[in-house]
Each structure stands twice: as structure tokens, then as C-alpha cells.
Amino acid sequence: MLNTLRKIVQEVNAAKDLKAALGIIVQRVKEAMGSQVCSVYLLDPETNRYVLMATEGLNKRAIGKVSMSPNEGLVGLVGSREEPLNLEHASEHPRYRYFAETGEERYASFLGAPIIHHRRVMGVLVVQQKERRQFDEGEEAFLVTMSAQLAGVIAHAEATGSIRGLGRQGKGIQEARFVGIAGAPGAAIGTAVVVLPPADLDVVPDRPAEDVEAELKRYQTALAAVREELQTLSAKLANQLRPDERALFDVYLMMLDDAALSKDVVQLIKGGQWAQGALSQVIRAHVDRFEQMGDPYLSERASDVRDLGRRLLAHLQQERQQTLVYHDNTILVSEELTPAMLGEVPEGKLVGLVSVQGSGNSHVAILARAMGIPTVVGAVDLPYAKVDGIEMIVDGYHGEVFTNPGAVLRKQYGEVVEEERQLTQGLESLRSLPCVTLDGQRMPLWVNTGLFADVARAQQRGAEGVGLYRTEVPFMSNERFPSEKEQAAIYREQLAAFHPQPVTMRTLDIGGDKSLSYFPIKEQNPFLGWRGIRVTLDHPEIFLVQVRAMLKASEGLENLRILLPMISGVLELEESLHLIHRAWSEVRDEGVNVPMPPLGVMIEIPAAVYQIRELASQVDFISVGSNDLTQYLLAVDRNNPRVADLYDFLHPAVLQALRQVVDGTHAEGKSVSICGEMAGNPLAAVLLLAMGFDSLSMNATNLPKVKWLLRQITASKARELLDEVMRIDNPHVINSTLNLALRNLGLGRVINPAAAVQA
Ligand code: PEP
Ligand code: MG
């Protein structure tokens, strides 16, 4: 049974569109069950009727014509009860309804199973038989399993448009929403420009080389051309990226020179293969090898290799680079966006990015955040090849894309974009003003940084310090662990840029979804595995070098603070403190005169919440990593789009935990900050202020909104609101209570504008 199921699902998955998929389903299920009829009815969301979409056994002329409402017929009953229905004699059932067009009167028995995807009834799968008999348990189980498996496939096909007649090359299609992963915050409205791969490596035929020397020469010429192309692109991005971010292009260039790659190609050509075939074979083998490693970071490297291969192939095929028309508000869309594609867009024209593949960890997402371009990645259902030239909205806050937005949505997002523009413009006046409530409570606003571009943006927005410098970012854009000297230089830049304001440097936090190409971590359950401090305590040589680099970098500046990620208990903290003291005495022995910087612990694991006093008593400050704390308290993977609805930092359990952390830290006489995304959410910021956080650290983009809002309310009103929401047990009600209260105060306009659109 399992094999049959697997084969059917595989076949359906490979179908070119929904119609073909449904055709395969009815044919194969009928065969597998030995029934005389198999049909699929899908619920049309617009008419709210189950429409016969495919059948084997009933009259095919009825397809698309026969339909019934949820309170009609047996199909309607299966759909509305959300349960299978197994009848020996269908026509005796009170809900039986006869549709003459189908010719189904010949069939006595009926077995129907609902097709449900993410709680939504999509349709009903039915088998029928002439003889009067009840389908047995095994048959019922088979149909139920089949429809559960097919639900996802049908949902995907529906999303890609077939069911609603989308896909007529864009124009005239209706508004549709596609869910992905938030890659970089912000909203954008623009025109989609689809970048198709310049050449398709998968369709290069094998062919013997007619003239081996000429083929070798062709390959060398292509190599030189691609090398030049990459250098030009890198130079074009020079003023937007710092040297180590641009090093991505050097990595590409190194790959071009890599003996493993070019030598293999040359060898195959010498063996008699033509250049295109040799290149395609070698690149595909490399890509397979990377992909099989199963590690998200290394899979991203596979996409780099593929991109390079396509570029080389394009030259070999003597195709000129695609001459794309870039609109003024270009939203770049591709199956797999690469950093190089970004560089092709003329300056000032790029407003948004959408990638069908990829994760928040991909290079392109890292660059997009550095450049402040709203981005959605992992939009797997988007029929990207069909959207060129159509209007599109990118919601980089929620990871959503809207194609052909209607007037209402365009207006709403237009307001979001305008809001963001005005806030950015209004910065000049806000920038130098303190973040202080109407009744005089100060709330220092800090920024989270990682890339060089963050520094300038943070300063433009009037940040008062860095609450979280994610040191893994420079580690990620490298091909090996950076040396102590290299690290010290990068850290020095960061410390000097903000001096005399404090800069909180977090020690290396890899693992989970952040791994290094040169230090792969392969685990079944990476978020519960070898992450953050667990890795660096197991590798004191990495930890000590990093701390030494931080200390040396701070000489004469003295604005360094060190923060420890993923601490789950006192033992880990004590071991870390021991190593930091060791590094400190070593650098002092080397003659570097630096004081011991303030040390802090991140509260990201529920265990640390319950030990807050013990932890706080041993350090100088506490910083809450609410991204991870929410994920671990609610047991919701922060990167999994399937459970994204459950990830909510306004959940009462999260709010209780935060309050406990603030009170516990203050009881130990220490200061407490928060550096998760929550701090940059204006609604949440009001609660955090009321809870007594001593500073908030956030993405530079959100800082002005939070500052604006906190300057418009009183701390006493915020405390009143906090008291009210702490009595509510439902996160959605908490959200709407806060929304309403702030709107009533006339402060609605800065509450995550995109969130208001979604509501
Ligand atoms: C957090 O977990 O809230 C945090 C700030 O760290 P990161 O997002 O880098 O895991
Ligand atoms: Mg974290």
C-alpha cells in the first residue's frame, strides 16, 4: 500500500498542471482500489460549491458542470462533516442527490473522503462501486491516506493558479497572495522583473567535440568573460557593501579558478566532450554533492555553483546577457535569486526582492538586509515564470507577496510605503531628540547590527548604542575562521563607528539555521542541538580567539560589552566567564591595557527565565533574545512557515516570562535590555516600556517608529495597558486590545503598518 501511495503521489507531483494532476489521481486511485468510479470534487471558494473536476467512471461531460453546495448531496455532506462516509447503498441515504448528467445511478456503494489542507476543506475524493457492499476498513484507510497526501499537492497547484484560470501570462489575473519567509523587513509596491537563469544546465546535450583545441579555447574565453563580468558587478556594488561583504564575489572568482572545477571540465573536453556538455556535467556533479550534504548553508553554496555554471554556459552559447527592462520600481523575482542578480539592477531602481527558493540564511537575504530592500524568500508556490511585468506587493514584514493587488490592497500598502517614507524623512527631526515619554520616562533605543551597512543606517536614525552586534555575520561571509587579527580589525571598526556609545558584541552564535561553510553542523534537530554557547564552549580555541580580538579591538575606546548567547544554566555561564577572564589576563600580559568590559547573558531559553536571579547575580547586564525565547516557550520553529501562525511574541506565556526576567534582574540590581524583533514592534515596545526594560535594541528600520510612538504616550498609560493585557489569556485578543487602545489615543499610524493591512 505504501509503495502504491508513494508512486501515485510522485506521479501527481510531476504533473504539469492541476488538470493533469487530477486526471492522474482519479485514474490511479481507481486502478489501485479496483473500483469502478473515482472522482474529485473541488470546493470553489468563490461560489462555495463543490465542482466535479475529474472522473474516471462517471460521464466525463459532467466535468465542470455538476456542482453542489455544502448542504447538498453526499459530497457536500463529506465536506461539511470533514469525515469519510462509507455507504453500502448510497441512494438510500437521506442526503443522496441524483445528478442525471453523471450517470451515477448505476453505482450502489459510495466511499468519500474529504481533502483537507491546513484545516481548509479543499474538496472530496470519491470512489464508487456497482455492487452493494460496504468498502472494507483497508480501503477506507487507503482513501483517507491518499486524500491527506494529495491535499498538499492540490493546494500547491491551486496556489499556482490553475484552478482559477490564472497564468494567462500575468495580465488580467486576479489578486493572489503567496506566503514565504520574511527575508528583509519593509514593504514595496512595484513591477515584477523576472530573472530567468541565463542558461539551462539541465538541458545541455552530450556531444563529441569536433575540435578539442577549439573547445578548450572556447571554455577559456568564457572563463575570462565571466571573471570580468563578476569584477564589474563587484565594483558596481562597491559603495553599498563593505569589502568583506563584497568578498562573496571573490568567492565566485575563486570557484572559477578552483582546480576541482576547471580541471574537471578541461579533462572532460580533452576526453572528447564538447565544452558545454563538459561544463554541464561538472557543475551538476558539484551541485549534487553540495545538496546531498543536507545542510542549509551548504545548499546555498550549491546555488552559487549553479549560478556560476549558468553564467559560463551563457557565454559558451554565445548568448548575450539577457537584456532586461528594469522599471523604476523593480521587484526582482527569480526562482533562486543570487547576489550577482542584485548587482545587475541599475542603482535606485530596486525596491523589492522575491525568491522562490532560499531561506533567511541565504546570501541574498543577508545582502538585502544590509541594503534595506524589502525581501521575501521561500515563496515556493509563486508561479514566478508567469509574473513578469505585473504589479506586485512585497511584504517583507510577514514574508508575503501579492500579485495583481486590487485597489484596496494597493491603497493600504501604498500607505505603508508612504508611512515608511515619511518616517524616514521625519528622521532628521527625531534623530537628535531623546526617546522620552510624555511624563518624562527615558527609554534608550539601541540597534542590532551585523553588516557594515547597518552602521550608517543606525547613525542616521539616532541610535544610542548597539544592543546586539551579531558577530556570526562576518564569520559567514568568510571561507575559514577569521584570524584574531582579522576579527580585531572588524570589531574595531564597529566599536569606533559608535564610540563613545556602547557596543554589545555577542560571541559567536552558530548552529540552528546559521552554519558556516567551513564548519558544517549536521543535525536532525538543529534548533535543539549544538548552538551558540554550546559550540564555543566545546571549542575554547574559537571562543578565546574571539574574546581576545574583542578586547584588543576595544583598547582606548572602552565601549565594548560582551554578550553570551543561548545560556541554559549557571554552569555554562561560569565556564564562559572563566574563559573570558583567561582571555583578558592573556591580552593584558601582552601589554594591551583594557579594563574588563561589562558582561551579559542572553535570555533565550525558558530554563534561563527560571534562573534569572542566579544568572543576573553573576553578570553586569541581561539581554532578552525574544526571537528564540518565543520559539522555545511555544515550541514553534521560528523559520517554519507551516507553524508561523503559532509564533506570537504577544502570547501571554511570553509576556509572563518577560516580566519575570525584568523583575528578577532588577531584584539583583542589574540592567535589562531586549534585542529580539519584538523590541522593534511599536505595539510590543509600549508593553516593554511598562514592564521596566532599561533599553530596547532593534533593527534600525523600526527605530524611528518606536521612538515616535513612545514619545507620544505616558509611561503611566503604558502601565495601565500592560495591566489590562496581562489579564487576557488569548494572544489575538491581546493584539487587538493593544491596537484599539493605541488607535483610540490617536497613535494608530505607526503600529506596524503592514500588520494593520493584514488585520
Ligand atoms: C533572539 O533570539 O532574539 C536574538 C536576538 O538572536 P538571534 O535572532 O540572532 O537568534
Ligand atoms: Mg537568538
PDB file of C-alpha atoms in Angstrom, residues 143-377:
ATOM      1  CA  LEU A 143      -8.611   6.604   0.526  1.00  0.00           C
ATOM      2  CA  VAL A 144      -8.198   8.725   3.649  1.00  0.00           C
ATOM      3  CA  THR A 145      -4.391   8.451   3.451  1.00  0.00           C
ATOM      4  CA  MET A 146      -4.457   9.217  -0.250  1.00  0.00           C
ATOM      5  CA  SER A 147      -6.548  12.345   0.168  1.00  0.00           C
ATOM      6  CA  ALA A 148      -4.396  13.598   3.073  1.00  0.00           C
ATOM      7  CA  GLN A 149      -1.306  13.256   0.898  1.00  0.00           C
ATOM      8  CA  LEU A 150      -2.926  14.801  -2.127  1.00  0.00           C
ATOM      9  CA  ALA A 151      -4.237  17.802  -0.209  1.00  0.00           C
ATOM     10  CA  GLY A 152      -0.819  19.494  -0.222  1.00  0.00           C
ATOM     11  CA  VAL A 153      -0.272  18.792  -3.907  1.00  0.00           C
ATOM     12  CA  ILE A 154      -3.692  20.138  -4.831  1.00  0.00           C
ATOM     13  CA  ALA A 155      -3.185  23.202  -2.633  1.00  0.00           C
ATOM     14  CA  HIS A 156       0.094  23.890  -4.388  1.00  0.00           C
ATOM     15  CA  ALA A 157      -1.451  23.501  -7.823  1.00  0.00           C
ATOM     16  CA  GLU A 158      -4.312  25.731  -6.773  1.00  0.00           C
ATOM     17  CA  ALA A 159      -1.955  28.359  -5.479  1.00  0.00           C
ATOM     18  CA  THR A 160      -0.054  28.361  -8.716  1.00  0.00           C
ATOM     19  CA  GLY A 161      -3.211  29.364 -10.342  1.00  0.00           C
ATOM     20  CA  SER A 162      -4.624  26.566 -12.410  1.00  0.00           C
ATOM     21  CA  ILE A 163      -7.901  26.250 -10.572  1.00  0.00           C
ATOM     22  CA  ARG A 164      -8.847  29.852 -11.041  1.00  0.00           C
ATOM     23  CA  GLY A 165      -7.642  30.090 -14.596  1.00  0.00           C
ATOM     24  CA  LEU A 166      -4.628  32.146 -13.615  1.00  0.00           C
ATOM     25  CA  GLY A 167      -1.457  32.026 -15.548  1.00  0.00           C
ATOM     26  CA  ARG A 168      -2.585  33.765 -18.685  1.00  0.00           C
ATOM     27  CA  GLN A 169       0.834  35.376 -18.777  1.00  0.00           C
ATOM     28  CA  GLY A 170       0.039  37.718 -15.983  1.00  0.00           C
ATOM     29  CA  LYS A 171      -2.322  40.342 -17.322  1.00  0.00           C
ATOM     30  CA  GLY A 172      -5.864  40.333 -16.070  1.00  0.00           C
ATOM     31  CA  ILE A 173      -5.327  37.742 -13.381  1.00  0.00           C
ATOM     32  CA  GLN A 174      -6.872  38.412 -10.052  1.00  0.00           C
ATOM     33  CA  GLU A 175      -5.218  39.386  -6.801  1.00  0.00           C
ATOM     34  CA  ALA A 176      -3.450  36.459  -5.207  1.00  0.00           C
ATOM     35  CA  ARG A 177      -1.419  36.065  -2.040  1.00  0.00           C
ATOM     36  CA  PHE A 178       1.645  33.862  -1.740  1.00  0.00           C
ATOM     37  CA  VAL A 179       3.257  33.051   1.547  1.00  0.00           C
ATOM     38  CA  GLY A 180       7.000  32.773   2.000  1.00  0.00           C
ATOM     39  CA  ILE A 181       9.519  33.685   4.667  1.00  0.00           C
ATOM     40  CA  ALA A 182      10.356  37.247   5.716  1.00  0.00           C
ATOM     41  CA  GLY A 183      13.822  37.901   4.274  1.00  0.00           C
ATOM     42  CA  ALA A 184      14.280  41.626   4.936  1.00  0.00           C
ATOM     43  CA  PRO A 185      11.742  43.965   6.572  1.00  0.00           C
ATOM     44  CA  GLY A 186       9.790  46.647   4.740  1.00  0.00           C
ATOM     45  CA  ALA A 187       7.012  46.897   2.185  1.00  0.00           C
ATOM     46  CA  ALA A 188       7.275  47.630  -1.526  1.00  0.00           C
ATOM     47  CA  ILE A 189       4.924  48.094  -4.434  1.00  0.00           C
ATOM     48  CA  GLY A 190       6.397  47.706  -7.873  1.00  0.00           C
ATOM     49  CA  THR A 191       6.576  45.878 -11.143  1.00  0.00           C
ATOM     50  CA  ALA A 192       7.922  42.367 -11.247  1.00  0.00           C
ATOM     51  CA  VAL A 193      11.013  41.764 -13.317  1.00  0.00           C
ATOM     52  CA  VAL A 194      11.602  38.053 -13.592  1.00  0.00           C
ATOM     53  CA  VAL A 195      15.171  36.965 -13.977  1.00  0.00           C
ATOM     54  CA  LEU A 196      15.309  33.594 -15.600  1.00  0.00           C
ATOM     55  CA  PRO A 197      18.502  31.651 -15.407  1.00  0.00           C
ATOM     56  CA  PRO A 198      20.686  32.798 -18.308  1.00  0.00           C
ATOM     57  CA  ALA A 199      21.186  29.261 -19.489  1.00  0.00           C
ATOM     58  CA  ASP A 200      19.761  25.898 -18.535  1.00  0.00           C
ATOM     59  CA  LEU A 201      22.431  23.464 -17.438  1.00  0.00           C
ATOM     60  CA  ASP A 202      19.959  20.611 -17.247  1.00  0.00           C
ATOM     61  CA  VAL A 203      19.158  20.535 -20.918  1.00  0.00           C
ATOM     62  CA  VAL A 204      22.644  20.547 -22.435  1.00  0.00           C
ATOM     63  CA  PRO A 205      23.054  17.507 -24.637  1.00  0.00           C
ATOM     64  CA  ASP A 206      26.181  15.370 -24.632  1.00  0.00           C
ATOM     65  CA  ARG A 207      28.056  15.788 -27.890  1.00  0.00           C
ATOM     66  CA  PRO A 208      31.539  14.784 -29.031  1.00  0.00           C
ATOM     67  CA  ALA A 209      33.981  17.634 -29.528  1.00  0.00           C
ATOM     68  CA  GLU A 210      34.768  18.119 -33.183  1.00  0.00           C
ATOM     69  CA  ASP A 211      37.910  20.081 -32.429  1.00  0.00           C
ATOM     70  CA  VAL A 212      39.235  19.596 -28.897  1.00  0.00           C
ATOM     71  CA  GLU A 213      41.597  22.573 -29.080  1.00  0.00           C
ATOM     72  CA  ALA A 214      38.815  24.892 -30.238  1.00  0.00           C
ATOM     73  CA  GLU A 215      36.525  23.670 -27.439  1.00  0.00           C
ATOM     74  CA  LEU A 216      39.269  24.277 -24.859  1.00  0.00           C
ATOM     75  CA  LYS A 217      39.748  27.763 -26.218  1.00  0.00           C
ATOM     76  CA  ARG A 218      36.012  28.441 -26.083  1.00  0.00           C
ATOM     77  CA  TYR A 219      35.980  27.398 -22.452  1.00  0.00           C
ATOM     78  CA  GLN A 220      38.928  29.641 -21.569  1.00  0.00           C
ATOM     79  CA  THR A 221      37.269  32.599 -23.292  1.00  0.00           C
ATOM     80  CA  ALA A 222      34.054  32.022 -21.354  1.00  0.00           C
ATOM     81  CA  LEU A 223      36.051  31.840 -18.109  1.00  0.00           C
ATOM     82  CA  ALA A 224      37.721  35.157 -18.829  1.00  0.00           C
ATOM     83  CA  ALA A 225      34.425  36.795 -19.759  1.00  0.00           C
ATOM     84  CA  VAL A 226      32.667  35.630 -16.583  1.00  0.00           C
ATOM     85  CA  ARG A 227      35.623  36.701 -14.473  1.00  0.00           C
ATOM     86  CA  GLU A 228      35.398  40.180 -15.950  1.00  0.00           C
ATOM     87  CA  GLU A 229      31.637  40.265 -15.513  1.00  0.00           C
ATOM     88  CA  LEU A 230      31.930  39.437 -11.809  1.00  0.00           C
ATOM     89  CA  GLN A 231      34.610  42.045 -11.260  1.00  0.00           C
ATOM     90  CA  THR A 232      32.402  44.679 -12.873  1.00  0.00           C
ATOM     91  CA  LEU A 233      29.427  43.671 -10.729  1.00  0.00           C
ATOM     92  CA  SER A 234      31.515  43.734  -7.594  1.00  0.00           C
ATOM     93  CA  ALA A 235      32.742  47.229  -8.454  1.00  0.00           C
ATOM     94  CA  LYS A 236      29.165  48.367  -9.102  1.00  0.00           C
ATOM     95  CA  LEU A 237      28.172  47.327  -5.598  1.00  0.00           C
ATOM     96  CA  ALA A 238      31.326  48.767  -4.077  1.00  0.00           C
ATOM     97  CA  ASN A 239      29.748  51.777  -2.431  1.00  0.00           C
ATOM     98  CA  GLN A 240      26.886  49.768  -0.984  1.00  0.00           C
ATOM     99  CA  LEU A 241      28.849  46.932   0.544  1.00  0.00           C
ATOM    100  CA  ARG A 242      31.938  46.745   2.637  1.00  0.00           C
ATOM    101  CA  PRO A 243      34.940  44.765   1.436  1.00  0.00           C
ATOM    102  CA  ASP A 244      34.184  41.598   3.342  1.00  0.00           C
ATOM    103  CA  GLU A 245      30.612  41.576   2.072  1.00  0.00           C
ATOM    104  CA  ARG A 246      31.900  42.030  -1.438  1.00  0.00           C
ATOM    105  CA  ALA A 247      34.132  39.063  -0.737  1.00  0.00           C
ATOM    106  CA  LEU A 248      31.227  36.952  -1.953  1.00  0.00           C
ATOM    107  CA  PHE A 249      32.310  37.889  -5.436  1.00  0.00           C
ATOM    108  CA  ASP A 250      35.849  36.858  -4.631  1.00  0.00           C
ATOM    109  CA  VAL A 251      34.460  33.512  -3.572  1.00  0.00           C
ATOM    110  CA  TYR A 252      32.859  33.235  -7.009  1.00  0.00           C
ATOM    111  CA  LEU A 253      36.134  34.169  -8.642  1.00  0.00           C
ATOM    112  CA  MET A 254      37.967  31.615  -6.541  1.00  0.00           C
ATOM    113  CA  MET A 255      35.485  28.968  -7.600  1.00  0.00           C
ATOM    114  CA  LEU A 256      36.260  29.860 -11.213  1.00  0.00           C
ATOM    115  CA  ASP A 257      39.935  29.321 -10.594  1.00  0.00           C
ATOM    116  CA  ASP A 258      39.301  26.285  -8.456  1.00  0.00           C
ATOM    117  CA  ALA A 259      41.284  23.386  -9.766  1.00  0.00           C
ATOM    118  CA  ALA A 260      38.484  20.968  -8.851  1.00  0.00           C
ATOM    119  CA  LEU A 261      36.063  22.701 -11.147  1.00  0.00           C
ATOM    120  CA  SER A 262      38.015  23.881 -14.161  1.00  0.00           C
ATOM    121  CA  LYS A 263      40.361  20.913 -14.153  1.00  0.00           C
ATOM    122  CA  ASP A 264      37.426  18.534 -14.363  1.00  0.00           C
ATOM    123  CA  VAL A 265      35.911  20.483 -17.244  1.00  0.00           C
ATOM    124  CA  VAL A 266      39.198  20.614 -19.130  1.00  0.00           C
ATOM    125  CA  GLN A 267      39.729  16.914 -18.563  1.00  0.00           C
ATOM    126  CA  LEU A 268      36.327  16.042 -19.959  1.00  0.00           C
ATOM    127  CA  ILE A 269      36.929  18.221 -23.009  1.00  0.00           C
ATOM    128  CA  LYS A 270      40.269  16.543 -23.563  1.00  0.00           C
ATOM    129  CA  GLY A 271      38.427  13.249 -23.288  1.00  0.00           C
ATOM    130  CA  GLY A 272      36.357  14.282 -26.288  1.00  0.00           C
ATOM    131  CA  GLN A 273      33.296  16.020 -24.791  1.00  0.00           C
ATOM    132  CA  TRP A 274      32.296  19.414 -26.159  1.00  0.00           C
ATOM    133  CA  ALA A 275      32.733  22.380 -23.786  1.00  0.00           C
ATOM    134  CA  GLN A 276      29.032  22.899 -22.985  1.00  0.00           C
ATOM    135  CA  GLY A 277      28.497  19.238 -22.177  1.00  0.00           C
ATOM    136  CA  ALA A 278      31.652  19.061 -20.064  1.00  0.00           C
ATOM    137  CA  LEU A 279      30.671  22.155 -18.110  1.00  0.00           C
ATOM    138  CA  SER A 280      27.132  20.938 -17.515  1.00  0.00           C
ATOM    139  CA  GLN A 281      28.316  17.559 -16.249  1.00  0.00           C
ATOM    140  CA  VAL A 282      30.880  19.015 -13.863  1.00  0.00           C
ATOM    141  CA  ILE A 283      28.607  21.702 -12.465  1.00  0.00           C
ATOM    142  CA  ARG A 284      25.758  19.280 -11.898  1.00  0.00           C
ATOM    143  CA  ALA A 285      28.052  16.864 -10.090  1.00  0.00           C
ATOM    144  CA  HIS A 286      29.291  19.674  -7.816  1.00  0.00           C
ATOM    145  CA  VAL A 287      25.769  20.890  -7.127  1.00  0.00           C
ATOM    146  CA  ASP A 288      24.618  17.357  -6.265  1.00  0.00           C
ATOM    147  CA  ARG A 289      27.484  16.942  -3.870  1.00  0.00           C
ATOM    148  CA  PHE A 290      26.652  20.197  -2.046  1.00  0.00           C
ATOM    149  CA  GLU A 291      22.962  19.455  -1.949  1.00  0.00           C
ATOM    150  CA  GLN A 292      23.444  15.970  -0.596  1.00  0.00           C
ATOM    151  CA  MET A 293      25.196  17.432   2.404  1.00  0.00           C
ATOM    152  CA  GLY A 294      21.675  18.357   3.561  1.00  0.00           C
ATOM    153  CA  ASP A 295      22.908  21.457   5.313  1.00  0.00           C
ATOM    154  CA  PRO A 296      21.008  24.681   4.524  1.00  0.00           C
ATOM    155  CA  TYR A 297      24.164  26.790   4.370  1.00  0.00           C
ATOM    156  CA  LEU A 298      25.948  24.365   2.049  1.00  0.00           C
ATOM    157  CA  SER A 299      22.839  24.077  -0.096  1.00  0.00           C
ATOM    158  CA  GLU A 300      23.116  27.805  -0.611  1.00  0.00           C
ATOM    159  CA  ARG A 301      26.653  27.211  -1.888  1.00  0.00           C
ATOM    160  CA  ALA A 302      25.154  24.781  -4.374  1.00  0.00           C
ATOM    161  CA  SER A 303      23.147  27.691  -5.721  1.00  0.00           C
ATOM    162  CA  ASP A 304      26.332  29.752  -6.066  1.00  0.00           C
ATOM    163  CA  VAL A 305      27.951  26.982  -8.094  1.00  0.00           C
ATOM    164  CA  ARG A 306      24.851  26.665 -10.261  1.00  0.00           C
ATOM    165  CA  ASP A 307      24.767  30.402 -10.867  1.00  0.00           C
ATOM    166  CA  LEU A 308      28.391  30.349 -11.955  1.00  0.00           C
ATOM    167  CA  GLY A 309      27.735  27.393 -14.234  1.00  0.00           C
ATOM    168  CA  ARG A 310      24.846  29.206 -15.894  1.00  0.00           C
ATOM    169  CA  ARG A 311      26.945  32.275 -16.494  1.00  0.00           C
ATOM    170  CA  LEU A 312      29.674  30.225 -18.127  1.00  0.00           C
ATOM    171  CA  LEU A 313      27.141  28.352 -20.203  1.00  0.00           C
ATOM    172  CA  ALA A 314      25.539  31.576 -21.364  1.00  0.00           C
ATOM    173  CA  HIS A 315      28.896  32.692 -22.730  1.00  0.00           C
ATOM    174  CA  LEU A 316      29.579  29.341 -24.296  1.00  0.00           C
ATOM    175  CA  GLN A 317      26.266  29.516 -26.039  1.00  0.00           C
ATOM    176  CA  GLN A 318      27.304  32.973 -27.180  1.00  0.00           C
ATOM    177  CA  GLU A 319      24.069  34.305 -25.845  1.00  0.00           C
ATOM    178  CA  ARG A 320      24.244  37.857 -24.893  1.00  0.00           C
ATOM    179  CA  GLN A 321      23.282  38.674 -21.331  1.00  0.00           C
ATOM    180  CA  GLN A 322      19.546  38.981 -21.037  1.00  0.00           C
ATOM    181  CA  THR A 323      18.594  42.498 -21.890  1.00  0.00           C
ATOM    182  CA  LEU A 324      16.051  43.079 -19.183  1.00  0.00           C
ATOM    183  CA  VAL A 325      13.969  46.204 -18.863  1.00  0.00           C
ATOM    184  CA  TYR A 326      14.236  47.428 -15.302  1.00  0.00           C
ATOM    185  CA  HIS A 327      11.235  49.502 -14.280  1.00  0.00           C
ATOM    186  CA  ASP A 328      11.574  52.418 -11.885  1.00  0.00           C
ATOM    187  CA  ASN A 329      10.129  50.335  -9.062  1.00  0.00           C
ATOM    188  CA  THR A 330      11.626  46.988  -9.879  1.00  0.00           C
ATOM    189  CA  ILE A 331      10.723  43.969  -7.812  1.00  0.00           C
ATOM    190  CA  LEU A 332      13.250  41.367  -8.797  1.00  0.00           C
ATOM    191  CA  VAL A 333      11.770  37.881  -8.921  1.00  0.00           C
ATOM    192  CA  SER A 334      13.595  34.665  -9.558  1.00  0.00           C
ATOM    193  CA  GLU A 335      13.446  31.002  -8.810  1.00  0.00           C
ATOM    194  CA  GLU A 336      16.705  31.430  -6.991  1.00  0.00           C
ATOM    195  CA  LEU A 337      17.980  34.984  -6.551  1.00  0.00           C
ATOM    196  CA  THR A 338      21.712  35.352  -6.305  1.00  0.00           C
ATOM    197  CA  PRO A 339      23.806  38.285  -5.054  1.00  0.00           C
ATOM    198  CA  ALA A 340      25.029  38.796  -8.605  1.00  0.00           C
ATOM    199  CA  MET A 341      21.475  39.354  -9.886  1.00  0.00           C
ATOM    200  CA  LEU A 342      21.082  42.260  -7.464  1.00  0.00           C
ATOM    201  CA  GLY A 343      24.089  43.934  -8.904  1.00  0.00           C
ATOM    202  CA  GLU A 344      22.577  43.959 -12.401  1.00  0.00           C
ATOM    203  CA  VAL A 345      19.752  46.340 -11.470  1.00  0.00           C
ATOM    204  CA  PRO A 346      20.614  49.995 -12.136  1.00  0.00           C
ATOM    205  CA  GLU A 347      21.072  51.970  -8.937  1.00  0.00           C
ATOM    206  CA  GLY A 348      17.907  53.421  -7.400  1.00  0.00           C
ATOM    207  CA  LYS A 349      15.514  51.166  -9.299  1.00  0.00           C
ATOM    208  CA  LEU A 350      15.362  48.167  -6.995  1.00  0.00           C
ATOM    209  CA  VAL A 351      12.532  48.298  -4.423  1.00  0.00           C
ATOM    210  CA  GLY A 352      11.872  44.668  -3.547  1.00  0.00           C
ATOM    211  CA  LEU A 353      13.074  41.090  -3.907  1.00  0.00           C
ATOM    212  CA  VAL A 354      11.274  37.774  -4.162  1.00  0.00           C
ATOM    213  CA  SER A 355      12.971  34.411  -4.329  1.00  0.00           C
ATOM    214  CA  VAL A 356      11.074  31.160  -4.744  1.00  0.00           C
ATOM    215  CA  GLN A 357      13.902  29.227  -3.128  1.00  0.00           C
ATOM    216  CA  GLY A 358      16.129  30.150  -0.224  1.00  0.00           C
ATOM    217  CA  SER A 359      15.882  30.908   3.449  1.00  0.00           C
ATOM    218  CA  GLY A 360      16.611  33.796   5.757  1.00  0.00           C
ATOM    219  CA  ASN A 361      20.153  32.437   5.856  1.00  0.00           C
ATOM    220  CA  SER A 362      20.832  32.778   2.141  1.00  0.00           C
ATOM    221  CA  HIS A 363      23.408  35.253   0.950  1.00  0.00           C
ATOM    222  CA  VAL A 364      20.798  37.201  -0.897  1.00  0.00           C
ATOM    223  CA  ALA A 365      18.764  37.734   2.285  1.00  0.00           C
ATOM    224  CA  ILE A 366      21.891  38.870   4.129  1.00  0.00           C
ATOM    225  CA  LEU A 367      22.680  41.380   1.390  1.00  0.00           C
ATOM    226  CA  ALA A 368      19.069  42.545   1.137  1.00  0.00           C
ATOM    227  CA  ARG A 369      19.006  43.334   4.845  1.00  0.00           C
ATOM    228  CA  ALA A 370      22.262  45.229   4.538  1.00  0.00           C
ATOM    229  CA  MET A 371      20.828  47.244   1.671  1.00  0.00           C
ATOM    230  CA  GLY A 372      17.414  47.729   3.341  1.00  0.00           C
ATOM    231  CA  ILE A 373      15.407  46.160   0.496  1.00  0.00           C
ATOM    232  CA  PRO A 374      12.115  44.501   1.480  1.00  0.00           C
ATOM    233  CA  THR A 375      12.501  40.821   0.675  1.00  0.00           C
ATOM    234  CA  VAL A 376      10.507  37.616   0.702  1.00  0.00           C
ATOM    235  CA  VAL A 377      12.284  34.289   0.264  1.00  0.00           C
TER     236      VAL A 377
END
